[in-house]
Amino acid sequence: MQEEIYHIPALLPQSLEALAIKPDGVYVDATFGGGGHSRAIVESLGKEGHLYSFDQDEDAVARAFEAPRFTIVYSNFRYLSNFMRYYGVDGVDGVLADLGVSFHHFDDAERGFSFRWSGALDMRMNRKSPRTAAQFLNTAPEEKIADVLYLYGEVRAARRIASAVVRARAETPVDTVERFLQIVKPFVNPRQEKKELAMIFQALRIEVNGELDALRSFLEQTAKVIKPGGRLAVITYHSLEDRMVKNFMRTGNVEGRENKDLFGRSDAPFRLAGSKPVVPDAEEVERNPRSRSAKLRVAVRNAW
Ligand SMILES: C[S@@+](CC[C@H](N)C(=O)[O-])C[C@H]1O[C@@H](n2cnc3c(N)ncnc32)[C@H](O)[C@@H]1O
């Protein structure tokens, strides 16, 4: 049997450079996954340095390596500042987040993240959380399902798909990938089936995992935990996340509202390093096609 590749980290050297790692610094990797970024960070640290890595998925945490100067935190990154307080960390020198799901999520049929496999329509990164994608589709009001598909997946047939789900679930629950595909396929353009199904699945996944709420809360906390001069580096994989990250780094809020004091000075806690995101080069995309939509944005904590 071929051994599963848990994950291949995207933009690895660029992320390390973005963090400008100090050997005695304290760092956070908010998304451990297969540990590619974490391992490289730990290897850059000296005796006084430390890395705290978060993941809300028990599969990722179970495979975490052990190393001096390294702590794995089995939690959603939305509890970043609570955990820093718990570990007695006053301020950190850098935070990295590589958002979304790992290859493992897509490649493990039982997790229900991919339209390529048959199985339960689950999609929870944290399997202790109470609501699966199937539970959402079987209980949410039609309007909510349509909003999720439209807002999180830009699915043009969102209303028609939501209505078809509600009709179908009145007969039998929509609880497997196959059954969901039967319902949505008539609304998908066969010429770009993969792309459209990916957007539909992405929308459900974002809802099931409360991804945008967690990201907002996490970003707000980075302003509290990162020291002046410290770095925030975030890799996103779709435009909704990228917009939130860019707005936050520029203005201090995910909506991108410019707040100025009486003297017209911005009170944004970070300054964005570079106006354009860092993206993988052709060689990386060739080697790791799943990195193709990655965008790395970097910001430096101001002194206030
Ligand atoms: C793209 S992978 C990270 C890959 C990692 N950088 C590596 O090198 O292997 C994203 C990981 O973040 C985790 N994750 C996503 N959202 C999270 C959240 N809100 N809190 C904690 N972990 C999260 C997922 O479970 C997944 O393992």
Coordinates of C-alpha atoms and ligand atoms in Angstrom, one line a residue:
M1 CA 0.0 0.0 0.0
Q2 CA 1.3 3.5 -0.9
E3 CA 2.0 5.6 2.2
E4 CA -0.2 8.6 2.5
I5 CA 1.5 12.0 2.1
Y6 CA -0.1 13.9 4.9
H7 CA 0.7 17.3 3.5
I8 CA 3.3 19.2 1.4
P9 CA 3.9 22.7 2.8
A10 CA 3.3 25.6 0.5
L11 CA 5.7 28.6 0.2
L12 CA 8.0 27.1 2.8
P13 CA 11.2 29.2 2.3
Q14 CA 9.1 32.3 1.7
S15 CA 7.2 31.8 5.0
L16 CA 10.4 31.4 7.0
E17 CA 11.8 34.5 5.4
A18 CA 8.6 36.4 6.2
L19 CA 8.9 35.5 9.9
A20 CA 12.5 36.7 10.0
I21 CA 13.1 34.1 12.7
K22 CA 15.3 35.1 15.7
P23 CA 16.9 32.0 17.3
D24 CA 15.8 33.0 20.8
G25 CA 12.3 34.2 19.7
V26 CA 8.9 32.7 20.6
Y27 CA 6.7 31.7 17.6
V28 CA 3.3 30.4 16.9
D29 CA 2.3 28.1 14.0
A30 CA -1.5 28.4 14.1
T31 CA -2.0 25.5 11.7
F32 CA 0.3 22.5 12.3
G33 CA -1.2 20.1 9.7
G34 CA 1.6 17.8 8.6
G35 CA 4.1 19.9 10.5
G36 CA 6.2 21.0 7.5
H37 CA 6.3 24.7 8.5
S38 CA 6.6 23.9 12.2
R39 CA 9.6 21.6 11.7
A40 CA 11.5 24.2 9.7
I41 CA 10.7 26.9 12.3
V42 CA 11.9 24.6 15.2
E43 CA 15.1 23.9 13.2
S44 CA 15.8 27.7 13.0
L45 CA 15.5 28.2 16.8
G46 CA 18.2 28.2 19.4
K47 CA 18.2 27.0 23.0
E48 CA 16.0 30.0 24.2
G49 CA 13.5 29.9 21.4
H50 CA 10.1 28.2 21.4
L51 CA 7.4 27.2 19.0
Y52 CA 3.7 26.7 19.9
S53 CA 1.8 24.9 17.1
F54 CA -2.0 24.7 17.1
D55 CA -4.3 22.3 15.2
Q56 CA -7.9 21.5 15.8
D57 CA -7.7 18.1 14.1
E58 CA -6.8 15.2 16.2
D59 CA -5.2 13.3 13.3
A60 CA -2.7 16.2 12.9
V61 CA -2.0 16.4 16.6
A62 CA -1.6 12.6 16.9
R63 CA 1.2 12.7 14.3
A64 CA 3.0 15.7 15.8
F65 CA 6.7 15.3 16.4
E66 CA 8.4 15.8 19.7
A67 CA 11.2 18.2 20.1
P68 CA 12.8 20.5 22.7
R69 CA 11.5 24.0 22.3
F70 CA 8.2 22.7 20.8
T71 CA 4.7 22.5 22.2
I72 CA 1.7 21.1 20.2
V73 CA -1.7 22.7 21.2
Y74 CA -4.8 20.7 20.3
S75 CA -7.2 23.6 19.8
N76 CA -8.8 25.9 17.4
F77 CA -6.5 28.9 16.8
R78 CA -9.4 31.2 17.8
Y79 CA -8.2 30.6 21.4
L80 CA -4.7 31.9 20.6
S81 CA -4.5 34.5 23.3
N82 CA -6.0 32.3 26.0
F83 CA -3.4 29.6 25.3
M84 CA -0.5 32.2 25.3
R85 CA -1.7 33.3 28.7
Y86 CA -2.0 29.7 29.9
Y87 CA 1.6 29.1 28.9
G88 CA 2.8 32.3 30.5
V89 CA 3.9 33.8 27.2
D90 CA 3.9 37.6 27.3
G91 CA 4.4 38.4 23.7
V92 CA 5.5 36.4 20.6
D93 CA 7.9 37.4 17.8
G94 CA 5.9 35.9 15.0
V95 CA 2.7 34.0 14.1
L96 CA 2.2 31.9 10.9
A97 CA -1.1 30.6 9.7
D98 CA -1.4 28.4 6.6
L99 CA -5.2 28.3 6.4
G100 CA -7.7 25.7 5.3
V101 CA -7.4 22.0 5.1
S102 CA -4.5 19.6 4.6
F103 CA -4.0 17.0 1.9
H104 CA -5.0 14.5 4.5
H105 CA -8.5 15.9 4.7
F106 CA -9.0 15.7 1.0
D107 CA -7.4 12.3 0.6
D108 CA -9.1 10.5 3.5
A109 CA -12.4 9.3 2.1
E110 CA -13.9 9.0 5.6
R111 CA -13.6 12.7 6.2
G112 CA -16.1 13.7 3.5
F113 CA -14.2 16.7 2.3
S114 CA -13.8 15.6 -1.3
F115 CA -16.3 14.9 -4.1
R116 CA -13.8 12.2 -5.4
W117 CA -14.7 9.7 -2.7
S118 CA -17.9 8.1 -1.5
G119 CA -18.8 8.2 2.1
A120 CA -20.4 10.2 4.9
L121 CA -20.8 13.9 4.3
D122 CA -18.8 15.0 7.4
M123 CA -16.3 17.8 6.6
R124 CA -15.5 18.6 10.2
M125 CA -11.8 19.4 10.9
N126 CA -12.5 19.0 14.6
R127 CA -14.5 15.7 14.9
K128 CA -15.6 16.7 18.4
S129 CA -17.6 19.6 17.0
P130 CA -21.3 18.9 17.0
R131 CA -22.4 19.6 13.4
T132 CA -21.4 17.7 10.2
A133 CA -22.1 18.9 6.6
A134 CA -24.9 16.3 6.5
Q135 CA -26.5 17.7 9.6
F136 CA -26.3 21.2 8.2
L137 CA -27.9 20.2 4.9
N138 CA -30.6 18.2 6.6
T139 CA -31.7 20.9 9.1
A140 CA -30.8 24.4 7.9
P141 CA -33.5 26.6 6.3
E142 CA -33.4 26.7 2.5
E143 CA -32.4 30.3 2.6
K144 CA -29.4 29.6 4.8
I145 CA -28.2 26.8 2.5
A146 CA -28.5 29.2 -0.5
D147 CA -26.6 32.0 1.3
V148 CA -23.8 29.6 2.3
L149 CA -23.3 28.4 -1.3
Y150 CA -23.5 31.8 -2.8
L151 CA -21.4 33.7 -0.2
Y152 CA -18.7 31.2 0.5
G153 CA -18.6 29.4 -2.9
E154 CA -19.9 32.0 -5.4
V155 CA -22.1 29.2 -6.6
R156 CA -24.4 30.7 -9.3
A157 CA -27.1 28.1 -8.9
A158 CA -27.1 28.5 -5.1
R159 CA -30.9 29.1 -4.8
R160 CA -31.8 26.2 -7.1
I161 CA -29.4 23.8 -5.4
A162 CA -30.8 24.8 -1.9
S163 CA -34.3 24.2 -3.1
A164 CA -33.4 20.8 -4.5
V165 CA -31.7 19.8 -1.2
V166 CA -34.8 20.7 0.7
R167 CA -37.0 18.7 -1.6
A168 CA -34.6 15.7 -1.5
R169 CA -34.3 15.7 2.3
A170 CA -38.1 15.5 2.7
E171 CA -37.8 12.0 1.2
T172 CA -34.5 10.7 2.7
P173 CA -31.7 12.5 4.5
V174 CA -28.8 13.9 2.5
D175 CA -26.0 12.2 4.4
T176 CA -23.5 10.8 1.9
V177 CA -21.3 12.4 -0.7
E178 CA -23.0 10.3 -3.4
R179 CA -26.4 11.5 -2.5
F180 CA -25.4 15.1 -2.4
L181 CA -23.7 14.7 -5.8
Q182 CA -26.9 13.3 -7.3
I183 CA -28.7 16.4 -6.1
V184 CA -26.2 19.0 -7.2
K185 CA -24.9 17.5 -10.5
P186 CA -27.9 18.7 -12.6
F187 CA -27.0 22.3 -11.7
V188 CA -23.3 22.0 -12.6
N189 CA -21.8 22.8 -16.0
P190 CA -20.3 19.5 -17.2
R191 CA -17.5 21.4 -18.9
Q192 CA -16.2 22.7 -15.6
E193 CA -17.6 20.1 -13.3
K194 CA -14.6 19.7 -11.1
K195 CA -14.2 23.4 -10.5
E196 CA -17.9 24.0 -9.7
L197 CA -18.1 21.0 -7.4
A198 CA -14.9 22.2 -5.6
M199 CA -16.6 25.5 -5.0
I200 CA -19.8 23.9 -3.7
F201 CA -17.7 21.6 -1.3
Q202 CA -15.6 24.6 -0.3
A203 CA -18.7 26.6 0.7
L204 CA -20.0 23.8 2.9
R205 CA -16.6 23.2 4.5
I206 CA -16.3 26.9 5.4
E207 CA -19.8 26.9 7.0
V208 CA -19.3 23.6 8.9
N209 CA -16.0 24.7 10.4
G210 CA -17.0 28.3 11.0
E211 CA -13.8 29.2 9.2
L212 CA -14.4 32.9 8.6
D213 CA -15.5 33.6 12.2
A214 CA -12.4 31.7 13.5
L215 CA -10.1 33.7 11.2
R216 CA -11.6 37.0 12.2
S217 CA -11.2 36.3 15.9
F218 CA -7.7 34.9 15.4
L219 CA -6.5 37.9 13.4
E220 CA -7.8 40.3 16.1
Q221 CA -5.9 38.4 18.8
T222 CA -2.6 38.5 16.8
A223 CA -2.6 42.3 17.5
K224 CA -2.6 41.4 21.2
V225 CA 0.0 38.6 21.2
I226 CA 2.6 39.8 18.7
K227 CA 5.3 42.1 20.1
P228 CA 6.2 45.4 18.4
G229 CA 8.4 44.6 15.5
G230 CA 7.0 41.0 15.4
R231 CA 5.7 39.4 12.2
L232 CA 2.3 38.0 11.1
A233 CA 2.4 35.7 8.0
V234 CA -0.8 34.2 6.6
I235 CA -1.2 31.9 3.7
T236 CA -4.7 31.8 2.2
Y237 CA -6.3 29.7 -0.6
H238 CA -9.4 31.6 -1.6
S239 CA -10.4 35.2 -2.1
L240 CA -12.7 35.5 0.9
E241 CA -9.9 34.7 3.3
D242 CA -7.3 36.7 1.4
R243 CA -9.6 39.8 1.5
M244 CA -10.0 39.5 5.3
V245 CA -6.3 39.1 5.8
K246 CA -5.3 41.9 3.6
N247 CA -7.9 44.3 5.1
F248 CA -6.8 43.3 8.6
M249 CA -3.1 43.8 7.9
R250 CA -3.8 47.2 6.4
T251 CA -6.4 48.6 8.8
G252 CA -6.6 46.4 11.9
N253 CA -10.1 45.1 11.0
V254 CA -11.3 42.5 8.5
E255 CA -13.7 44.9 6.9
G256 CA -10.9 47.3 5.9
R257 CA -12.3 50.4 7.7
E258 CA -9.6 53.1 8.0
N259 CA -9.7 54.4 11.5
K260 CA -7.8 57.6 12.1
D261 CA -7.1 59.5 15.3
L262 CA -7.6 63.3 15.8
F263 CA -4.4 64.0 14.1
G264 CA -5.3 61.9 11.1
R265 CA -2.9 59.1 12.0
S266 CA -4.0 55.5 11.4
D267 CA -4.4 53.4 14.5
A268 CA -3.8 50.1 12.5
P269 CA -1.7 47.7 14.7
F270 CA 0.2 46.3 11.7
R271 CA 1.8 47.6 8.6
L272 CA 1.5 45.4 5.5
A273 CA 4.9 44.4 4.1
G274 CA 4.6 44.6 0.3
S275 CA 1.5 45.5 -1.6
K276 CA 1.4 42.2 -3.5
P277 CA 1.0 38.8 -2.0
V278 CA 3.8 36.2 -2.4
V279 CA 2.7 33.3 -4.7
P280 CA 4.3 30.0 -5.6
D281 CA 6.6 30.0 -8.7
A282 CA 6.1 27.7 -11.6
E283 CA 8.5 25.1 -10.2
E284 CA 6.5 24.9 -6.9
V285 CA 3.2 24.6 -8.7
E286 CA 4.6 21.8 -10.9
R287 CA 6.0 19.9 -7.9
N288 CA 2.9 20.6 -5.7
P289 CA -0.2 21.5 -7.8
R290 CA -2.3 22.0 -4.7
S291 CA -0.1 25.1 -3.9
R292 CA -1.3 26.9 -7.0
S293 CA -3.9 29.1 -5.2
A294 CA -1.7 29.9 -2.2
K295 CA -1.1 33.6 -1.3
L296 CA 1.2 34.7 1.5
R297 CA 0.7 38.1 3.1
V298 CA 3.1 39.5 5.7
A299 CA 2.7 42.3 8.2
V300 CA 4.9 43.8 10.9
R301 CA 3.5 44.8 14.3
N302 CA 3.7 48.6 14.9
A303 CA 4.9 49.9 18.2
W304 CA 1.5 50.9 19.5
Ligands
LIG1 C1 -3.0 23.8 5.1 S1 -2.9 22.8 6.5 C2 -1.5 23.3 7.3 C3 -0.3 22.6 6.7 C4 1.0 22.9 7.5 N1 1.5 24.3 7.3 C5 2.1 22.0 7.0 O1 3.2 22.4 6.7 O2 1.9 20.7 7.0 C6 -4.1 23.5 7.6 C7 -4.2 22.8 8.9 O3 -4.8 23.8 9.8 C8 -5.8 23.2 10.6 N2 -6.8 24.2 10.9 C9 -7.6 24.8 10.0 N3 -8.4 25.8 10.7 C10 -8.0 25.7 12.0 C11 -8.4 26.4 13.1 N4 -9.4 27.3 13.1 N5 -7.8 26.1 14.3 C12 -6.8 25.2 14.4 N6 -6.4 24.5 13.3 C13 -7.0 24.7 12.1 C14 -6.3 22.0 9.8 O4 -6.8 21.0 10.6 C15 -5.1 21.6 9.0 O5 -4.4 20.6 9.6

